[in-house]
Each structure stands twice: as structure tokens, then as C-alpha cells.
Short mmCIF file of C-alpha atoms in Angstrom, two decimals:
data_model
loop_
_atom_site.label_atom_id
_atom_site.label_comp_id
_atom_site.label_asym_id
_atom_site.label_seq_id
_atom_site.Cartn_x
_atom_site.Cartn_y
_atom_site.Cartn_z
CA UNK A 30 -151.27 -106.14 -24.47
CA UNK A 31 -153.63 -104.20 -26.13
CA UNK A 32 -153.92 -101.52 -23.43
CA UNK A 33 -150.08 -101.10 -23.49
CA UNK A 34 -150.07 -100.35 -27.19
CA UNK A 35 -152.76 -98.06 -26.71
CA UNK A 36 -151.03 -96.08 -24.20
CA UNK A 37 -147.91 -96.05 -26.14
CA UNK A 38 -149.76 -94.73 -29.13
CA UNK A 39 -151.21 -92.03 -26.82
CA UNK A 40 -147.79 -90.93 -25.87
CA UNK A 41 -146.60 -90.70 -29.27
CA UNK A 42 -149.46 -88.74 -30.35
CA UNK A 43 -149.24 -86.25 -27.48
CA UNK A 44 -145.42 -85.66 -28.19
CA UNK A 45 -145.80 -83.91 -31.65
CA UNK A 46 -148.51 -81.66 -30.18
CA UNK A 47 -146.11 -80.34 -27.57
CA UNK A 48 -143.29 -79.82 -29.88
CA UNK A 49 -145.58 -78.17 -32.44
CA UNK A 50 -146.71 -75.70 -29.87
CA UNK A 51 -143.36 -74.70 -28.79
CA UNK A 52 -142.30 -74.06 -32.32
CA UNK A 53 -145.30 -71.72 -32.85
CA UNK A 54 -144.35 -69.69 -29.90
CA UNK A 55 -141.03 -68.09 -31.46
CA UNK A 56 -138.00 -66.68 -29.85
CA UNK A 57 -139.98 -64.48 -27.38
CA UNK A 58 -141.27 -67.47 -25.60
CA UNK A 59 -137.89 -69.22 -25.55
CA UNK A 60 -136.36 -66.10 -23.79
CA UNK A 61 -138.60 -66.38 -20.85
CA UNK A 62 -137.23 -69.90 -20.24
CA UNK A 63 -133.61 -68.73 -20.04
CA UNK A 64 -131.81 -68.92 -16.58
CA UNK A 65 -129.88 -65.92 -15.27
CA UNK A 66 -130.02 -62.15 -16.05
CA UNK A 67 -131.22 -60.96 -19.32
CA UNK A 68 -128.61 -59.56 -21.81
CA UNK A 69 -128.58 -55.86 -22.25
CA UNK A 70 -129.42 -54.34 -25.40
CA UNK A 71 -126.20 -53.78 -27.43
CA UNK A 72 -127.86 -51.09 -29.52
CA UNK A 73 -128.40 -48.78 -26.36
CA UNK A 74 -124.96 -49.45 -24.91
CA UNK A 75 -122.18 -47.21 -26.31
CA UNK A 76 -119.25 -49.03 -27.73
CA UNK A 77 -115.95 -48.95 -25.69
CA UNK A 78 -113.19 -46.89 -27.10
CA UNK A 79 -110.50 -48.91 -28.87
CA UNK A 80 -106.92 -48.63 -28.02
CA UNK A 81 -106.22 -46.14 -30.90
CA UNK A 82 -108.94 -43.85 -29.76
CA UNK A 83 -107.78 -43.96 -26.03
CA UNK A 84 -104.20 -43.21 -26.96
CA UNK A 85 -104.90 -40.50 -29.73
CA UNK A 86 -102.82 -37.34 -29.29
CA UNK A 87 -104.81 -34.86 -27.17
CA UNK A 88 -106.98 -37.48 -25.62
CA UNK A 89 -105.54 -37.46 -22.07
CA UNK A 90 -105.61 -33.63 -21.92
CA UNK A 91 -109.26 -33.60 -22.99
CA UNK A 92 -110.10 -36.05 -20.29
CA UNK A 93 -108.20 -34.19 -17.63
CA UNK A 94 -110.18 -30.99 -18.65
CA UNK A 95 -113.35 -32.78 -18.47
CA UNK A 96 -112.70 -34.30 -15.06
CA UNK A 97 -111.68 -30.92 -13.49
CA UNK A 98 -114.84 -29.30 -15.04
CA UNK A 99 -117.21 -32.03 -13.63
CA UNK A 100 -118.38 -30.98 -10.06
CA UNK A 101 -118.19 -33.55 -7.28
CA UNK A 102 -121.08 -34.36 -5.28
CA UNK A 103 -119.91 -33.27 -1.79
CA UNK A 104 -118.69 -29.93 -3.06
CA UNK A 105 -121.99 -29.31 -4.60
CA UNK A 106 -124.06 -30.05 -1.65
CA UNK A 107 -121.85 -28.08 0.84
CA UNK A 108 -122.47 -24.45 1.17
CA UNK A 109 -119.59 -22.07 0.38
CA UNK A 110 -119.48 -20.76 3.75
CA UNK A 111 -119.01 -24.22 5.28
CA UNK A 112 -116.53 -25.47 2.53
CA UNK A 113 -113.12 -26.10 3.90
CA UNK A 114 -110.41 -23.70 3.15
CA UNK A 115 -107.55 -24.92 0.76
CA UNK A 116 -104.25 -26.18 2.44
CA UNK A 117 -102.35 -23.27 0.73
CA UNK A 118 -104.71 -20.76 2.38
CA UNK A 119 -104.52 -22.43 5.69
CA UNK A 120 -100.80 -22.42 5.69
CA UNK A 121 -100.66 -18.74 4.81
CA UNK A 122 -103.14 -18.20 7.81
CA UNK A 123 -101.00 -20.25 10.15
CA UNK A 124 -97.73 -18.31 9.29
CA UNK A 125 -98.62 -14.63 9.09
CA UNK A 126 -95.08 -13.65 9.61
CA UNK A 127 -94.13 -14.94 6.17
CA UNK A 128 -96.18 -12.21 4.41
CA UNK A 129 -94.60 -9.61 6.39
CA UNK A 130 -91.03 -10.74 5.90
CA UNK A 131 -88.64 -8.48 4.00
CA UNK A 132 -87.76 -9.02 0.19
CA UNK A 133 -86.34 -12.37 -0.48
CA UNK A 134 -82.69 -12.39 -1.18
CA UNK A 135 -81.17 -13.70 -4.49
CA UNK A 136 -81.11 -17.51 -4.61
CA UNK A 137 -78.02 -19.15 -3.28
CA UNK A 138 -77.02 -22.66 -3.46
CA UNK A 139 -76.09 -24.53 -0.28
CA UNK A 140 -72.35 -25.37 0.44
CA UNK A 141 -71.55 -28.58 -1.46
CA UNK A 142 -74.75 -28.63 -3.14
CA UNK A 143 -75.07 -28.66 -6.94
CA UNK A 144 -75.44 -25.32 -8.73
CA UNK A 145 -79.10 -26.00 -9.54
CA UNK A 146 -80.00 -26.41 -5.76
CA UNK A 147 -80.87 -22.96 -4.47
CA UNK A 148 -81.22 -21.86 -0.91
CA UNK A 149 -81.63 -18.46 0.80
CA UNK A 150 -78.37 -16.46 1.42
CA UNK A 151 -77.43 -14.69 4.62
CA UNK A 152 -79.14 -11.51 5.44
CA UNK A 153 -77.51 -8.63 3.59
CA UNK A 154 -75.06 -10.83 1.63
CA UNK A 155 -76.94 -11.28 -1.73
CA UNK A 156 -79.91 -8.87 -1.56
CA UNK A 157 -81.02 -7.91 -5.04
CA UNK A 158 -81.71 -4.24 -3.86
CA UNK A 159 -78.42 -3.64 -1.94
CA UNK A 160 -74.61 -4.46 -2.46
CA UNK A 161 -72.59 -4.56 -5.52
CA UNK A 162 -72.75 -6.94 -8.49
CA UNK A 163 -70.54 -10.04 -7.81
CA UNK A 164 -69.05 -9.92 -11.26
CA UNK A 165 -67.99 -6.24 -10.85
CA UNK A 166 -66.33 -7.04 -7.48
CA UNK A 167 -64.43 -9.93 -8.92
CA UNK A 168 -63.18 -7.86 -11.80
CA UNK A 169 -62.22 -4.91 -9.59
CA UNK A 170 -60.26 -7.27 -7.32
CA UNK A 171 -58.43 -8.66 -10.37
CA UNK A 172 -59.80 -12.24 -10.15
CA UNK A 173 -61.02 -12.19 -13.85
CA UNK A 174 -62.80 -10.01 -16.34
CA UNK A 175 -66.52 -9.49 -15.89
CA UNK A 176 -67.34 -11.77 -18.81
CA UNK A 177 -65.27 -14.48 -17.28
CA UNK A 178 -66.90 -13.80 -13.93
CA UNK A 179 -70.39 -14.47 -15.45
CA UNK A 180 -69.25 -17.44 -17.02
CA UNK A 181 -67.79 -18.90 -13.73
CA UNK A 182 -71.05 -18.01 -11.78
CA UNK A 183 -73.15 -19.73 -14.32
CA UNK A 184 -71.13 -22.87 -13.82
CA UNK A 185 -71.14 -22.55 -9.91
CA UNK A 186 -67.52 -21.98 -9.64
CA UNK A 187 -67.79 -18.77 -7.32
CA UNK A 188 -68.14 -18.86 -3.49
CA UNK A 189 -68.93 -15.93 -1.48
CA UNK A 190 -68.37 -16.41 2.28
CA UNK A 191 -68.40 -20.18 1.68
CA UNK A 192 -71.72 -20.21 -0.36
CA UNK A 193 -71.92 -21.12 -3.90
CA UNK A 194 -73.40 -18.31 -6.13
CA UNK A 195 -74.82 -19.47 -9.31
CA UNK A 196 -77.27 -16.76 -10.29
CA UNK A 197 -76.20 -13.97 -12.65
CA UNK A 198 -76.67 -10.45 -11.27
CA UNK A 199 -76.24 -11.51 -7.56
CA UNK A 200 -75.24 -8.65 -5.41
CA UNK A 201 -72.86 -9.09 -2.45
CA UNK A 202 -71.11 -7.00 0.18
CA UNK A 203 -68.11 -5.49 -1.40
CA UNK A 204 -66.05 -6.64 1.51
CA UNK A 205 -67.12 -10.31 1.35
CA UNK A 206 -64.70 -13.09 0.85
CA UNK A 207 -64.68 -14.53 -2.68
CA UNK A 208 -62.94 -17.87 -3.58
CA UNK A 209 -63.06 -19.88 -6.91
CA UNK A 210 -63.43 -23.47 -7.32
CA UNK A 211 -60.53 -25.72 -8.40
CA UNK A 212 -62.16 -25.94 -11.89
CA UNK A 213 -61.93 -21.98 -12.27
CA UNK A 214 -58.35 -21.95 -10.89
CA UNK A 215 -57.27 -24.68 -13.31
CA UNK A 216 -58.77 -23.03 -16.41
CA UNK A 217 -57.07 -19.69 -15.53
CA UNK A 218 -53.79 -21.38 -15.12
CA UNK A 219 -54.06 -22.98 -18.60
CA UNK A 220 -54.69 -19.50 -20.32
CA UNK A 221 -51.65 -18.29 -22.21
CA UNK A 222 -50.01 -14.96 -22.37
CA UNK A 223 -47.60 -14.01 -25.15
CA UNK A 224 -44.91 -11.40 -25.68
CA UNK A 225 -44.25 -10.15 -29.13
CA UNK A 226 -41.76 -8.01 -30.63
CA UNK A 227 -44.05 -6.13 -33.13
CA UNK A 228 -42.56 -4.75 -36.33
CA UNK A 229 -43.66 -1.60 -38.08
CA UNK A 230 -46.50 -2.22 -40.51
CA UNK A 231 -48.47 -4.56 -38.30
CA UNK A 232 -51.60 -3.35 -36.48
CA UNK A 233 -52.01 -4.45 -32.90
CA UNK A 234 -55.68 -4.70 -32.87
CA UNK A 235 -58.37 -5.04 -35.70
CA UNK A 236 -56.82 -5.60 -39.18
CA UNK A 237 -56.66 -2.60 -41.46
CA UNK A 238 -56.96 -2.58 -45.36
CA UNK A 239 -53.44 -3.42 -46.63
CA UNK A 240 -52.01 -4.41 -43.31
CA UNK A 241 -51.59 -7.63 -41.25
CA UNK A 242 -52.68 -7.99 -37.64
CA UNK A 243 -49.99 -8.70 -35.30
CA UNK A 244 -51.53 -11.96 -34.16
CA UNK A 245 -50.74 -13.41 -37.53
CA UNK A 246 -47.07 -13.44 -36.43
CA UNK A 247 -47.94 -16.17 -33.72
CA UNK A 248 -46.92 -19.41 -35.11
CA UNK A 249 -44.42 -22.29 -34.53
CA UNK A 250 -41.96 -20.74 -37.09
CA UNK A 251 -41.70 -17.56 -34.94
CA UNK A 252 -41.43 -18.96 -31.41
CA UNK A 253 -38.27 -17.71 -29.73
CA UNK A 254 -38.44 -20.09 -26.69
CA UNK A 255 -39.34 -23.36 -28.55
CA UNK A 256 -36.48 -25.06 -26.68
CA UNK A 257 -37.28 -23.95 -23.33
CA UNK A 258 -41.02 -23.59 -23.25
CA UNK A 259 -43.81 -25.74 -24.61
CA UNK A 260 -44.27 -25.96 -28.30
CA UNK A 261 -46.89 -23.80 -30.00
CA UNK A 262 -50.29 -25.12 -30.39
CA UNK A 263 -53.43 -23.66 -32.31
CA UNK A 264 -55.31 -23.73 -29.14
CA UNK A 265 -53.18 -20.90 -28.10
CA UNK A 266 -54.79 -18.48 -30.70
CA UNK A 267 -58.35 -19.15 -29.30
CA UNK A 268 -59.46 -15.99 -27.47
CA UNK A 269 -55.97 -14.40 -27.84
CA UNK A 270 -56.27 -10.60 -27.85
CA UNK A 271 -53.82 -7.64 -27.55
CA UNK A 272 -53.75 -6.13 -24.07
CA UNK A 273 -53.01 -2.58 -25.07
CA UNK A 274 -52.30 -0.83 -28.47
CA UNK A 275 -49.25 -0.21 -30.39
CA UNK A 276 -49.47 2.11 -33.54
CA UNK A 277 -49.02 0.63 -36.78
CA UNK A 278 -45.89 2.84 -37.23
CA UNK A 279 -44.42 1.72 -33.95
CA UNK A 280 -42.37 -1.25 -32.81
CA UNK A 281 -41.61 -3.00 -29.48
CA UNK A 282 -43.28 -4.96 -26.97
CA UNK A 283 -46.86 -6.05 -27.49
CA UNK A 284 -48.74 -8.19 -25.00
CA UNK A 285 -51.40 -10.78 -26.39
CA UNK A 286 -53.38 -12.90 -23.76
CA UNK A 287 -56.16 -15.35 -23.17
CA UNK A 288 -56.35 -14.22 -19.55
CA UNK A 289 -58.85 -11.53 -18.62
CA UNK A 290 -57.08 -10.73 -15.49
CA UNK A 291 -53.97 -9.79 -17.17
CA UNK A 292 -55.88 -7.70 -19.87
CA UNK A 293 -57.73 -5.80 -17.03
CA UNK A 294 -54.38 -5.28 -15.14
CA UNK A 295 -52.75 -3.71 -18.16
CA UNK A 296 -55.58 -1.74 -19.96
CA UNK A 297 -58.21 -1.20 -17.07
CA UNK A 298 -59.23 2.16 -16.34
CA UNK A 299 -57.66 2.18 -13.05
CA UNK A 300 -54.35 0.40 -14.19
CA UNK A 301 -51.39 1.48 -12.48
CA UNK A 302 -48.86 -0.37 -14.70
CA UNK A 303 -46.50 1.93 -16.48
CA UNK A 304 -44.96 1.48 -19.97
CA UNK A 305 -41.71 2.56 -21.09
CA UNK A 306 -40.89 3.99 -24.49
CA UNK A 307 -37.78 5.19 -26.52
CA UNK A 308 -38.81 7.96 -28.79
CA UNK A 309 -36.61 9.44 -31.53
CA UNK A 310 -37.66 12.88 -32.37
CA UNK A 311 -36.83 15.91 -34.66
CA UNK A 312 -37.02 19.71 -33.43
CA UNK A 313 -36.15 21.78 -30.52
CA UNK A 314 -37.54 21.54 -27.14
CA UNK A 315 -37.08 24.12 -24.58
CA UNK A 316 -37.37 23.63 -20.56
CA UNK A 317 -40.99 24.77 -20.73
CA UNK A 318 -41.76 22.14 -23.35
CA UNK A 319 -40.09 19.34 -21.27
CA UNK A 320 -42.19 20.50 -18.21
CA UNK A 321 -45.40 20.30 -20.27
CA UNK A 322 -44.60 16.76 -21.39
CA UNK A 323 -44.26 15.67 -17.88
CA UNK A 324 -47.47 17.19 -16.63
CA UNK A 325 -49.68 19.81 -18.01
CA UNK A 326 -50.97 18.55 -21.30
CA UNK A 327 -54.48 17.54 -22.30
CA UNK A 328 -55.84 15.68 -25.47
CA UNK A 329 -59.48 15.90 -26.63
CA UNK A 330 -60.41 18.11 -23.84
CA UNK A 331 -59.11 15.65 -21.09
CA UNK A 332 -56.07 16.31 -19.05
CA UNK A 333 -53.34 13.65 -19.29
CA UNK A 334 -52.03 11.79 -16.33
CA UNK A 335 -48.67 12.78 -15.18
CA UNK A 336 -45.87 11.23 -17.18
CA UNK A 337 -42.01 10.90 -16.86
CA UNK A 338 -40.27 12.42 -19.67
CA UNK A 339 -36.45 12.98 -20.00
CA UNK A 340 -33.81 13.29 -22.65
CA UNK A 341 -31.40 10.26 -23.23
CA UNK A 342 -29.40 11.93 -26.03
CA UNK A 343 -29.59 14.84 -28.27
CA UNK A 344 -32.42 13.34 -30.44
CA UNK A 345 -34.00 10.77 -28.10
CA UNK A 346 -36.44 10.93 -25.20
CA UNK A 347 -37.58 8.42 -22.73
CA UNK A 348 -41.38 8.33 -22.00
CA UNK A 349 -42.86 6.48 -18.98
CA UNK A 350 -46.82 6.52 -19.15
CA UNK A 351 -49.52 4.94 -17.24
CA UNK A 352 -52.09 5.38 -19.76
CA UNK A 353 -52.46 4.52 -23.46
CA UNK A 354 -54.57 6.84 -25.56
CA UNK A 355 -54.59 6.61 -29.33
CA UNK A 356 -51.18 8.00 -30.65
CA UNK A 357 -50.73 9.60 -27.37
CA UNK A 358 -46.87 10.21 -27.55
CA UNK A 359 -46.95 11.42 -31.13
CA UNK A 360 -49.66 13.99 -30.29
CA UNK A 361 -47.82 15.05 -27.06
CA UNK A 362 -44.73 15.77 -29.00
CA UNK A 363 -46.78 17.64 -31.77
CA UNK A 364 -48.11 19.86 -28.87
CA UNK A 365 -44.64 20.98 -27.98
CA UNK A 366 -43.13 21.37 -31.46
CA UNK A 367 -41.44 17.95 -31.78
CA UNK A 368 -41.86 15.42 -34.66
CA UNK A 369 -41.71 11.68 -33.78
CA UNK A 370 -39.64 9.69 -36.39
CA UNK A 371 -39.26 6.50 -34.36
CA UNK A 372 -40.88 4.87 -31.51
CA UNK A 373 -40.22 1.57 -29.56
CA UNK A 374 -41.69 0.10 -26.38
CA UNK A 375 -39.27 -1.57 -24.26
CA UNK A 376 -41.08 -2.37 -21.02
CA UNK A 377 -44.52 -3.02 -19.63
CA UNK A 378 -44.46 -3.05 -15.69
CA UNK A 379 -41.69 -5.45 -14.72
CA UNK A 380 -41.72 -7.31 -17.99
CA UNK A 381 -39.01 -6.13 -20.41
CA UNK A 382 -38.60 -6.75 -24.28
CA UNK A 383 -34.94 -7.94 -23.71
CA UNK A 384 -33.41 -9.69 -26.34
CA UNK A 385 -36.56 -10.89 -28.23
CA UNK A 386 -35.88 -10.58 -31.80
CA UNK A 387 -37.92 -8.32 -34.08
CA UNK A 388 -41.13 -10.30 -35.48
CA UNK A 389 -40.63 -13.22 -32.92
CA UNK A 390 -42.58 -14.08 -29.73
CA UNK A 391 -42.27 -16.12 -26.42
CA UNK A 392 -44.59 -17.15 -23.76
CA UNK A 393 -44.72 -15.23 -20.46
CA UNK A 394 -42.79 -17.20 -17.85
CA UNK A 395 -44.42 -18.31 -14.65
CA UNK A 396 -41.76 -16.10 -12.81
CA UNK A 397 -42.67 -13.02 -14.55
CA UNK A 398 -45.26 -10.56 -13.25
CA UNK A 399 -46.36 -7.29 -14.76
#
């Protein structure tokens, strides 16, 4: 019994000695007893960027620049002579005929493709160095004005030999076939042409101080054909412009149109549309003067086109001209000793003034052509 208590006392005595030794060893000794890898020193490890830092403006661009500037190991260890060629260079070496090819033609969209889809055109069809501008060819053929042609080309509404042309400045063979998309034809058919019986005192073009422009007479109250034609709408005034001038002290037929085709047909440099006038004059005119009025006069140093001039009665002449220079008839009469006291235009091409009352207007009918 005594021996057991003694051994128990020995055990109690030995226990505090061991715990006291562990306590005196400190944290360093306890670290050696841990299981697994030791933790890294947090002071030496850089702190990871937060979300705000990673998504700050310009961070992605900065990182991309750093990655491209950082050399890779294989490239650094490979000699320059042994380095593989870039794919682009290899492609050029494999196709030497491409570098020797002629100048690329203007981009042309594939048939049926959207206007933004560009493909090569036929050789000699849309070369930027040869041919004639597409817009000029369209205007010369009377398809539209050059301004309207540029707008249609931009929208992809013009086809040359079946291929859509959507780039401004494209050049084509002047004999190529040109067709317009349905949208372009629909727009052209919706444009209005108006015939006005202009009174004296109204200017045909830009307004002058103290005078009203002729377009101010276009309204619902002055429409002559309101019962037979469509009613007036303010959209009919958008882009409406006179196709030819008529002096402020002259009266008669004045054409105003939204259609560039008609404007070019009537006032283009190569226009062959004649205009007929009734001119009341004062003075005497011999046979030589009448011959000069028909052919032989010039204005501003430029010879006039041949005209048709004849007497209707003792004080009235009939003029038929194919040009419309400023105050042309009045100046022609002055050159042969006559003074114009009244001038009225009664016909333009095949369209006549007819019974249209003074100061009123009507639409050009579908069956009328200049």
C-alpha cells in the first residue's frame, strides 16, 4: 500500500516539472511540434489586389501592355535566324502572284448581300483609275440627279451589271447596265411635280426684297385640281424647287419639282426641251432683225442656240427656245431695236399651260411627259 502511494506521489511530482519546462520553451518550441507545412510569412507575400483595383479604368490595358513587353522563354533562347517566320509572312511567300497583281478595283458588294458586305468587282468594271463616275453616268442617262445618285449609292440601291455598288466615287464602264432597287423606284414615284401659273411680281427662285417667291403660292387654297387629284400636303413642299426661271415681270407656266430627273431634263446643259413664249413688243423690226432673232445673236460673248421666232400679229411675236439664260428674250429684242412690254410662257416640252388660272397650280399628271 505504501509503495503504491509513493509511486502515485512520484507521478504527481513529475507532471508539474514537464509542464513547467514546456511553458518556459515559448512559441518557437511549439512551432516545431506542428504537423504539415509551415505557414508562409505574410509580411513577405504581396497582398492580392481587390476587386476595385482589378477593375479600375485602364487596368486591363496596362496589363496587356506588360504581357506583350514581357519576353517568353522559348523566343529568348531561340536564335533570330532559327526563329519561325510569322504566318502572315509565310502566306505572302507562298502566294507571290498576289503582290504582282494589278491595282485592286473599288469594293463592290456581292449580289443579294447587304451594302456593308464588299467583294471584288469584275475586272475593268469598277476600277478607281479607269471608267466614269457612277453618279455622273446615272445623271447623264436621266435616272436622277448626281446628288440623288450619291444618296442611292450609299443606301445600296444601285446595281451595275447585277452587282450592288455601295461606295461613293466608284467608276464604271459608261456602257454598263444600271438598275435601281425597288426602294429607289418607289421613292422616285412618290416625288411630286407641280405646274404653276405664275403672276407678275413673284420671283421664280430665291426671294428678293419686297417680292414673294413663287413657291409661296403652293397651298390648299390655290390648288386647281383638288377634285381630280390628291389633296395638298405640306410634305409636297419638302425639296420643291423651280426647274427653270421665269422673270419677275413675266407670267406663265412655271415648273416646280421634287424630282431631280425632271429638273435635269428641263434645265440641264444638254437639255433638248423647248419652251414657247408669247411676247408683246413695241418698235419696228425688219427682215434682217427677224433673221438675227432666229440665229445670229450672242449674249455675254457667247453665241445663242438657234431659236424659232415669228410674228403672230402686228405687235406680238412667238418665241421657241431651247435655253433659258437670264432675261434672254428681253435682251434679244433690245439687240434688234424692240422693247418687250409683256411676256408669257405657254408651253414646256409637251406640257401646256392650258386653262390653268393665274396664280393657281396643279400636279403633273401621270400621263404627261415633258
